[in-house]
Coordinates of C-alpha atoms in Angstrom, one line a residue:
X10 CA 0.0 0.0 0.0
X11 CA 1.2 3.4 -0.5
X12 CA 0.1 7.0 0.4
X13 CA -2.0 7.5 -1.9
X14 CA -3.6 4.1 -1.4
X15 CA -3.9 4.4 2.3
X16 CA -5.9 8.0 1.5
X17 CA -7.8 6.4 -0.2
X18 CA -8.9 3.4 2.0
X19 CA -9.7 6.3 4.8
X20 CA -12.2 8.6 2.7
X21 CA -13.4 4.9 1.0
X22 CA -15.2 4.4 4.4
X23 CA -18.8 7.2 4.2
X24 CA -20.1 7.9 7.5
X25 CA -24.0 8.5 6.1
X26 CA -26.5 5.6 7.3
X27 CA -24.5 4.9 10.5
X28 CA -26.3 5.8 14.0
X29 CA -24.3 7.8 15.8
X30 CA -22.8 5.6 18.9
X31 CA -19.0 4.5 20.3
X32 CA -19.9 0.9 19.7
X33 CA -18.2 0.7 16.6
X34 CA -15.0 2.6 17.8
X35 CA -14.9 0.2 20.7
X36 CA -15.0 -2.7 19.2
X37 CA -12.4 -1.4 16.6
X38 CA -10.1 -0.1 19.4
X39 CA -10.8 -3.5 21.1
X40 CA -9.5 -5.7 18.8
X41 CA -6.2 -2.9 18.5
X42 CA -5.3 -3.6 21.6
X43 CA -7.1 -0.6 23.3
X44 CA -4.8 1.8 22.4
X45 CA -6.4 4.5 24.8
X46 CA -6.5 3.2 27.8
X47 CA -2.5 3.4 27.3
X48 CA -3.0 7.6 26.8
X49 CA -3.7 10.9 28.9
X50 CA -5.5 13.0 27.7
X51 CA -7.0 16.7 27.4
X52 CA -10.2 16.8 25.9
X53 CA -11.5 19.5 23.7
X54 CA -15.4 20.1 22.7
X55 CA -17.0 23.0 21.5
X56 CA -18.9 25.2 18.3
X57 CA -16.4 27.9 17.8
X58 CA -12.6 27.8 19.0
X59 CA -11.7 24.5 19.4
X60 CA -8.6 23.8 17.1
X61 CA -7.6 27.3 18.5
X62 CA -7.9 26.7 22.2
X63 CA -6.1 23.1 20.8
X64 CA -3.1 24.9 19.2
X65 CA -2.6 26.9 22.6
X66 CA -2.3 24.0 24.9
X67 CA -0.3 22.1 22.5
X68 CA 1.8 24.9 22.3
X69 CA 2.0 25.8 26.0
X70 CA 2.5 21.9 26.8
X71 CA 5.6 20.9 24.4
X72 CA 7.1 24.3 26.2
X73 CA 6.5 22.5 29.4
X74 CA 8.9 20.3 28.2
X75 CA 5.9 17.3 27.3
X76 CA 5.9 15.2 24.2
X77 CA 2.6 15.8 23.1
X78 CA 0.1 14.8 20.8
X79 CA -2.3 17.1 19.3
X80 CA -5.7 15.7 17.0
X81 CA -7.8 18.0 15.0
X82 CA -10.0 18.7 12.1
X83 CA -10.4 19.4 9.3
X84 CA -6.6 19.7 8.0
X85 CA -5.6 23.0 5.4
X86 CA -2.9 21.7 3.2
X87 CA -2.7 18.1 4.0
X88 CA -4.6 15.2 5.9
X89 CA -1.6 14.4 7.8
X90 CA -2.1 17.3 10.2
X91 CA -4.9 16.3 11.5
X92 CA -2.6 13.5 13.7
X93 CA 0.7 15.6 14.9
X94 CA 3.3 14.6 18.1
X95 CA 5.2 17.9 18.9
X96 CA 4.2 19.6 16.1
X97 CA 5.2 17.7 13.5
X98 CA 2.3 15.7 11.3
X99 CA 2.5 12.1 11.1
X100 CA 4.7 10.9 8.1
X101 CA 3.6 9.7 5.5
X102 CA 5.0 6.3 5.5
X103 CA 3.9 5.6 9.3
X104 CA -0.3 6.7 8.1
X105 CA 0.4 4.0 5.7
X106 CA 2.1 1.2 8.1
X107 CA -0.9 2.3 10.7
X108 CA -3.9 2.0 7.8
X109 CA -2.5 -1.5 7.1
X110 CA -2.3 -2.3 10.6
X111 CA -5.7 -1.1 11.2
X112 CA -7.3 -2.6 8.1
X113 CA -8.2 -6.3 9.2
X114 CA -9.5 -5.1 12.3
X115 CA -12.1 -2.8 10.5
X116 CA -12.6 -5.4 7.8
X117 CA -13.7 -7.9 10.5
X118 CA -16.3 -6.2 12.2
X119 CA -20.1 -6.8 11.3
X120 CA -20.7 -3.3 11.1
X121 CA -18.0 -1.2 9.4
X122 CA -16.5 1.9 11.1
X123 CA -17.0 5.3 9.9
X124 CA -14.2 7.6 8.5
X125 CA -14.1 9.5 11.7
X126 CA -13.9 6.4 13.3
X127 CA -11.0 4.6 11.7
X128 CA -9.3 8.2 11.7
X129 CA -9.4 8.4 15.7
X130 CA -8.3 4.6 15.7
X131 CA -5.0 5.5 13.6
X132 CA -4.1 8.5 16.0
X133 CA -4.9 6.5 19.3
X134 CA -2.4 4.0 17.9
X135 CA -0.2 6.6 16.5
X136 CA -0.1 8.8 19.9
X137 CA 1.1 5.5 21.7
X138 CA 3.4 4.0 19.4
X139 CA 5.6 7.4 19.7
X140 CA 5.2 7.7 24.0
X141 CA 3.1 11.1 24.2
X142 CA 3.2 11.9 27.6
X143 CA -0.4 13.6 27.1
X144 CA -2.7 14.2 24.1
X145 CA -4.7 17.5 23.2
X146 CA -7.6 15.7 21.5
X147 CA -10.2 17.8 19.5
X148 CA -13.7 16.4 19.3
X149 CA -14.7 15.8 15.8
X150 CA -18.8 16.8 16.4
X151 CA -20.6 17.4 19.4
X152 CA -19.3 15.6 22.4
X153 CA -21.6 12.4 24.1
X154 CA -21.1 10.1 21.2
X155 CA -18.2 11.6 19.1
X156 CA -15.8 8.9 18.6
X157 CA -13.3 10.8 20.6
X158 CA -15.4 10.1 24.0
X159 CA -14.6 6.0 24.3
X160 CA -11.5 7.6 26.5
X161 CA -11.1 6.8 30.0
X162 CA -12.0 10.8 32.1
X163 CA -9.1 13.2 31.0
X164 CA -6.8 14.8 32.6
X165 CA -9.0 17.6 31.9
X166 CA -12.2 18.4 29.8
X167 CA -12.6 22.1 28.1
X168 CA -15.7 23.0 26.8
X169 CA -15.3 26.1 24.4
X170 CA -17.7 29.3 22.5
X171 CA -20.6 27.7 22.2
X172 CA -23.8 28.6 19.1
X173 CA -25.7 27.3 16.9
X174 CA -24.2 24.5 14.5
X175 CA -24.6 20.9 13.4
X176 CA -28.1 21.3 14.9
X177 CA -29.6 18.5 12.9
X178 CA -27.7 15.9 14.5
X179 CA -27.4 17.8 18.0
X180 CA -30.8 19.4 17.9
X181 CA -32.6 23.1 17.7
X182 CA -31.6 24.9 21.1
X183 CA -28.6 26.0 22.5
X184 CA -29.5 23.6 25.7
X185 CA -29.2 20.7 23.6
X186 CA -26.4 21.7 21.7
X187 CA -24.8 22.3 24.9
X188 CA -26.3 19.2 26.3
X189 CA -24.0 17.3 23.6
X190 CA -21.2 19.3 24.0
X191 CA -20.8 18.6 27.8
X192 CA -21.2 15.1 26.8
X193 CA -17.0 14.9 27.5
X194 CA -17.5 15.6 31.4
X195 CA -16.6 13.1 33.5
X196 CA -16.3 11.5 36.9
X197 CA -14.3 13.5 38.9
X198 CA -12.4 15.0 35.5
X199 CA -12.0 18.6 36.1
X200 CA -13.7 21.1 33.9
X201 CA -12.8 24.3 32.0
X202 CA -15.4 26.1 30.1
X203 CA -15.8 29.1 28.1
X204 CA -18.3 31.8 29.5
X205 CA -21.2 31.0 27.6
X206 CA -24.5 32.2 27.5
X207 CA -26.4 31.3 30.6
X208 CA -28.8 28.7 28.9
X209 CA -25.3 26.8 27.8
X210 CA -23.5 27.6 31.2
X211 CA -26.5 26.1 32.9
X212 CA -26.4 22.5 31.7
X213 CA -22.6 22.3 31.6
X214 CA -22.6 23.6 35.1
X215 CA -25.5 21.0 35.5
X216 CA -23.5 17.8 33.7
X217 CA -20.2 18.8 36.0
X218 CA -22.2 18.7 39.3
X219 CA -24.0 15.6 38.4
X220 CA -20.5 14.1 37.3
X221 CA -18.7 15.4 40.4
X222 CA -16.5 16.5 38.3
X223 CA -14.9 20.4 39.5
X224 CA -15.9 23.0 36.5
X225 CA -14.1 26.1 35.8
X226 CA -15.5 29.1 33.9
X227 CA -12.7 31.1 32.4
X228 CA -13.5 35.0 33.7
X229 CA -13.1 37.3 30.8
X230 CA -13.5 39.6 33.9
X231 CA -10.1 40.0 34.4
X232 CA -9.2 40.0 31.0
X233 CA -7.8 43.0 29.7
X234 CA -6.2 43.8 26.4
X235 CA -3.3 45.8 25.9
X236 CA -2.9 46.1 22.4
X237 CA -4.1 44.7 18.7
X238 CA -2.3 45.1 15.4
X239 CA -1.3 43.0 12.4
X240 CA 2.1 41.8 14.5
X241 CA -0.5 40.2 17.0
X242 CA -1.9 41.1 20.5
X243 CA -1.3 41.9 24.0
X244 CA -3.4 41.1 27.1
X245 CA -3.2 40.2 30.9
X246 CA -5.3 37.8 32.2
X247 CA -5.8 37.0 35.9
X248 CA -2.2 37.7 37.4
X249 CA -0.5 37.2 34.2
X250 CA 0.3 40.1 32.8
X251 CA 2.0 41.4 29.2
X252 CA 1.0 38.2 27.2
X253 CA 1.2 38.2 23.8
X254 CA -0.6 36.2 20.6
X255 CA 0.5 36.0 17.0
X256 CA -3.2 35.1 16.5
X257 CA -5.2 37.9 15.0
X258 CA -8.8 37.8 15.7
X259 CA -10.4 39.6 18.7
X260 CA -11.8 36.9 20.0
X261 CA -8.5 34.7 20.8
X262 CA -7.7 36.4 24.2
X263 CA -10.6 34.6 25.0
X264 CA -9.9 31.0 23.8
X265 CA -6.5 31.7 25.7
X266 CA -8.0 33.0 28.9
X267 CA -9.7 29.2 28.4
X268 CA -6.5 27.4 27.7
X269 CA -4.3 29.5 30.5
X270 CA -7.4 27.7 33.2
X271 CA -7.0 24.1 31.3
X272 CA -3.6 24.2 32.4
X273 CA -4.1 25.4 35.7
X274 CA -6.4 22.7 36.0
X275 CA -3.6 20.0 34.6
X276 CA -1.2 22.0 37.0
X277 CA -3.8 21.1 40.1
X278 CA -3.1 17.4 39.1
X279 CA 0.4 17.4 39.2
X280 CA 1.8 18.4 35.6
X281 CA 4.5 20.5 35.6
X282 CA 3.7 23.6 33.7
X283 CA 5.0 26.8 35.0
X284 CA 4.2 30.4 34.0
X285 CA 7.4 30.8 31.4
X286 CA 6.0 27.8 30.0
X287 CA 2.7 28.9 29.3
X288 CA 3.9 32.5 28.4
X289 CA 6.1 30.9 25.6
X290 CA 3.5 28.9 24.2
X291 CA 0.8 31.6 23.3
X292 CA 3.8 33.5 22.0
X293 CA 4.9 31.4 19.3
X294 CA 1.1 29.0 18.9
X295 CA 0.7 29.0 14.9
X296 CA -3.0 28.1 14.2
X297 CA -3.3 28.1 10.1
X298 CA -6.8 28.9 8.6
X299 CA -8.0 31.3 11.7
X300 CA -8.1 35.5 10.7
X301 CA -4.7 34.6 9.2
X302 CA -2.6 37.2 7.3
X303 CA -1.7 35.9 3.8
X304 CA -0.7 39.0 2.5
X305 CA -0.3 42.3 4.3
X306 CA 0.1 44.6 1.8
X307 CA -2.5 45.3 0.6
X308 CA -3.7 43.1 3.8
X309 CA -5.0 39.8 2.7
X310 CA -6.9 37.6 5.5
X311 CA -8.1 33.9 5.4
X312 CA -10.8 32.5 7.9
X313 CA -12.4 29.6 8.3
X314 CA -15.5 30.9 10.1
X315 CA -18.2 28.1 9.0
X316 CA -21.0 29.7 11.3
X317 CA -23.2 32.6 11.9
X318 CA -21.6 32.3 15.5
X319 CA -18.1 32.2 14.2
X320 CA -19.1 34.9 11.3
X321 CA -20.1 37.2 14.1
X322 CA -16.7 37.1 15.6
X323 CA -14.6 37.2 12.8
X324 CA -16.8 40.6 11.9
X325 CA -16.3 42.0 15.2
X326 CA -12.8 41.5 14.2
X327 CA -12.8 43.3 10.7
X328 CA -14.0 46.2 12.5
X329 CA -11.1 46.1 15.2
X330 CA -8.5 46.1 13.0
X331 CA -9.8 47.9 10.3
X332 CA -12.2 50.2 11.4
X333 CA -14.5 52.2 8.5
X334 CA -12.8 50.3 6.0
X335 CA -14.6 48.4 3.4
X336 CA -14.0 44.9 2.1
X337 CA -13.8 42.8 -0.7
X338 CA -14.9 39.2 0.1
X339 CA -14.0 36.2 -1.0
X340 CA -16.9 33.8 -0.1
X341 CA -17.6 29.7 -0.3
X342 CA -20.4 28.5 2.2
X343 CA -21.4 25.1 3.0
X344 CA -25.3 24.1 1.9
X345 CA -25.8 23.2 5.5
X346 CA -25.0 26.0 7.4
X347 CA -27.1 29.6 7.6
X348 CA -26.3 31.0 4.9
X349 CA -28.4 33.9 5.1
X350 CA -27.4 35.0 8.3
X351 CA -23.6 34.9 7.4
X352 CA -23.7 36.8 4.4
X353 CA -25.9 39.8 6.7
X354 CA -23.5 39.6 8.8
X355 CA -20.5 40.6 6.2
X356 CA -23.1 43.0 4.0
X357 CA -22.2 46.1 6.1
X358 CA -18.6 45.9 5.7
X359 CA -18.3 44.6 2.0
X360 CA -17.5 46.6 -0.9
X361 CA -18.2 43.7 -3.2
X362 CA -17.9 39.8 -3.3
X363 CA -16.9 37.1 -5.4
X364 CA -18.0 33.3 -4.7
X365 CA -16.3 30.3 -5.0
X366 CA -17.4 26.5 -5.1
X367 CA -15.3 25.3 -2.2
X368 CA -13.8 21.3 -2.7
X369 CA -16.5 19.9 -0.9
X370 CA -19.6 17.9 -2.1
X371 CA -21.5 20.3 0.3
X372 CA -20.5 23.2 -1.0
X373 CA -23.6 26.3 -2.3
X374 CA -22.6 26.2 -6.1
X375 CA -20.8 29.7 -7.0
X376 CA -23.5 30.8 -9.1
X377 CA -26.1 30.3 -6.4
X378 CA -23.9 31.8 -3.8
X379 CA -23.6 35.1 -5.9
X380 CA -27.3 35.2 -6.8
X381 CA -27.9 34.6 -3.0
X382 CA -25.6 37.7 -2.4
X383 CA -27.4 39.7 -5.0
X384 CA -30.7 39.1 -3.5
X385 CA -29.9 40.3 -0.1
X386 CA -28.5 43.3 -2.0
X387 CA -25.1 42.8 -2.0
X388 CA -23.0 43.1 -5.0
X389 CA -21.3 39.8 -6.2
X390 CA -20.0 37.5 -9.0
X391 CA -19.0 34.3 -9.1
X392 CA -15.9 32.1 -10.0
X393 CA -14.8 29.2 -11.8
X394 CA -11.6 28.1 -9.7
X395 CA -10.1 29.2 -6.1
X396 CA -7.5 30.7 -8.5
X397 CA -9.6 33.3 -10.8
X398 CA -11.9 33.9 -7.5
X399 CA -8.1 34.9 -5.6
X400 CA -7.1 37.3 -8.9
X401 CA -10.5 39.1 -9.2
X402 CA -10.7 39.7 -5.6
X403 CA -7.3 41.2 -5.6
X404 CA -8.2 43.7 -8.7
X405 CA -11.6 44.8 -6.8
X406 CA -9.7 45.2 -3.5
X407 CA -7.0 47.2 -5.5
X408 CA -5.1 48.6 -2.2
X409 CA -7.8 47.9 0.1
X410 CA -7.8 44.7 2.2
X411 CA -9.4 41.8 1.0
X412 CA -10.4 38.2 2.9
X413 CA -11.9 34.6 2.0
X414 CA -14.6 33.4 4.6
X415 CA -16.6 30.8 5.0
X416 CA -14.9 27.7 5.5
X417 CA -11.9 26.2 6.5
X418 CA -12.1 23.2 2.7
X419 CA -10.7 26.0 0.4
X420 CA -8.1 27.2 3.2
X421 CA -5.0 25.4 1.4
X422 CA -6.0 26.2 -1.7
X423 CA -6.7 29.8 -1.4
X424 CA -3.2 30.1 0.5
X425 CA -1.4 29.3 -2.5
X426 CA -3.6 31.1 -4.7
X427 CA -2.5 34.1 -2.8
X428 CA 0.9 33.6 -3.0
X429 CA 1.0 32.7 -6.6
X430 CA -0.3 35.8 -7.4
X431 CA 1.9 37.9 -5.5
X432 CA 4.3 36.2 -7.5
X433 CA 3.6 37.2 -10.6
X434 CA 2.4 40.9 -9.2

């Protein structure tokens, strides 16, 4: 088998038709050996902020001196980064020896894994075979029965920004959304969460007490920020003071604040993580895909916000950083998500769009996108590759700043898109 093979074997596998469950993912991990039980683990669940508040305590943790492993979705450039131990994405040639080890297993069982599925199986026996000392593990949707919950309780569980997303599997309210989420508590696992809104922040408060497991609410009370420009940001949070972030967006003071009480809470249990370490790690965290700079001048951002909850914030960032100034947008939306509500969001700050049919089967067609635009009386044309979208956004922009929102499937592509043209310009 080779790379391509193995690739291949993974995305073979469709998750559609399967009730969702860890039945399947024990019984794979089972007959594997139970690769978990050998692991520690910090657990991440959450709408908005998750690979972010991730990358932080990945970051902060390898400073700390800890071999670490760190799973997330979806990848930018290539699959291999959703499975990295100290920063560094699997190789290619160990994916391969784990699909083939991993193969029989899934072909014996009556009721074949999902792609999710076999994915957390290959980075539970990835994370082990290379002696992580702990592993930042991203939930791949909602929390109860996401694959990623067979673990034993973590070392710690962190709940982050919740809204409204993925509501047909997890349901219509934020209570149930929530409900899912806190899913990851439990027994006697210590808790971090984001301050949510007090219908979330009930039933996680709720789930934690019934789990005995001690929450923590990050308090963006004593949260201050220094200073925000295109270098990064400055903040103190809660006796720490003069931190800084090469992340961008407005809101990522927050998913720190989140992080710095995760590893308090690992700290509490005996994990040896002082302030220098933690100060490092937000310094140098590198989190692709998220209010990114490509280009900065004329500025050129990438962001992956999928949601009217993450569109919000990334707004409430344009405004921060470039206050009064308008926008050309670079748009591809997924059919599944609110539309609508995303593109209102963007309408005051845009000077114009154009749309692009992201690589993904659920991607709003270009055309319709624009039309969809048009309707809610914005102006916008569409685009027949990530490439032509990149070069017509750039002559609308002129010297104005320009981003690409929507989703984190054209992420890779539009990064080099952007760079090839600066190339030849």
């Amino acid at each position: 088998m080779d790379y391509q093979e193995a690739l291949a074997y993974i995305h073979a596998v469709h998750w559609q038709g399967h009730k969702p469950g860890l039945d399947r993912i024990r019984t794979l991990l089972a007959a594997l050996g139970d690769p978990h039980k050998q692991l520690r683990f910090v657990h991440v669940s959450g709408t908005n902020g998750k690979g972010s508040t991730a990358a932080m305590l990945d970051s902060c943790l390898r400073c700390a001196g800890y071999r670490v492993g760190l799973f997330t979705s979806p990848y930018i450039n290539r699959f291999n980064e959703r499975i990295q131990v100290d920063g560094v994405p699997i190789p290619d040639a160990d994916l391969v020896r784990l699909v083939e080890q991993v193969q029989p297993a899934a072909s014996a069982m009556a009721e074949a894994p999902t792609e999710f599925e076999l994915i957390t199986a290959l980075g539970m026996l990835y994370f082990v075979q290379t002696r992580c000392d702990i592993v930042v593990l991203e939930v791949g949707l909602g929390g109860a029965l996401d694959s990623t919950n067979v673990i034993d309780p973590p070392e710690c569980a962190v709940i982050t920004a919740l809204g409204m997303d993925h509501v047909k599997e997890l349901g219509p309210t934020l209570a149930g959304i929530a409900a899912a989420k806190a899913g990851i508590i439990k027994p006697g696992s210590p808790v971090v969460s984001y301050e949510n809104v007090p219908e979330a922040g009930r039933v996680i408060a709720e789930t934690a007490v019934a789990q005995g497991a001690p929450l923590t609410v990050a308090d963006f009370g004593r949260l201050t920020l220094r200073g925000a420009s295109l270098e990064g940001q400055t903040f103190d949070y809660d006796g720490l003071q003069g931190l800084t972030l090469p992340l961008l967006a407005s809101y990522q003071p927050r998913n720190a604040a989140v992080a710095i009480e995760a590893l308090r809470a690992l700290r509490a249990r005996g994990w040896q993580i002082p302030d220098s370490a933690i100060r490092q790690g937000l310094a140098q965290v590198r989190w692709p895909g998220r209010f990114e700079l490509l280009r900065r001048d004329p500025p050129f951002l990438l962001d992956g916000s999928h949601n009217a909850h993450g569109m919000r914030a990334t707004v409430e960032s344009l405004r921060a950083l470039f206050p009064g100034e308008p926008f050309v947008f670079l748009v591809s939306i997924m059919a599944d998500k609110d539309a609508d509500e995303m593109l209102r969001l963007l309408l005051p700050l845009a000077k114009g769009f154009v749309t692009v049919t992201a690589p993904s089967p659920r991607a709003i067609p270009a055309a319709e996108l624009a039309a969809q635009i048009e309707a809610l009386g914005g102006r916008a044309e569409p685009a027949g590759s990530i490439p032509a979208a990149v070069a017509r956004v750039c002559a609308l922009a002129g010297r104005g700043p320009a981003a690409a929102l929507g989703t984190l499937y054209f992420s890779g592509e539009v990064r080099e898109a952007v760079a090839d043209w600066q190339r030849q310009h």
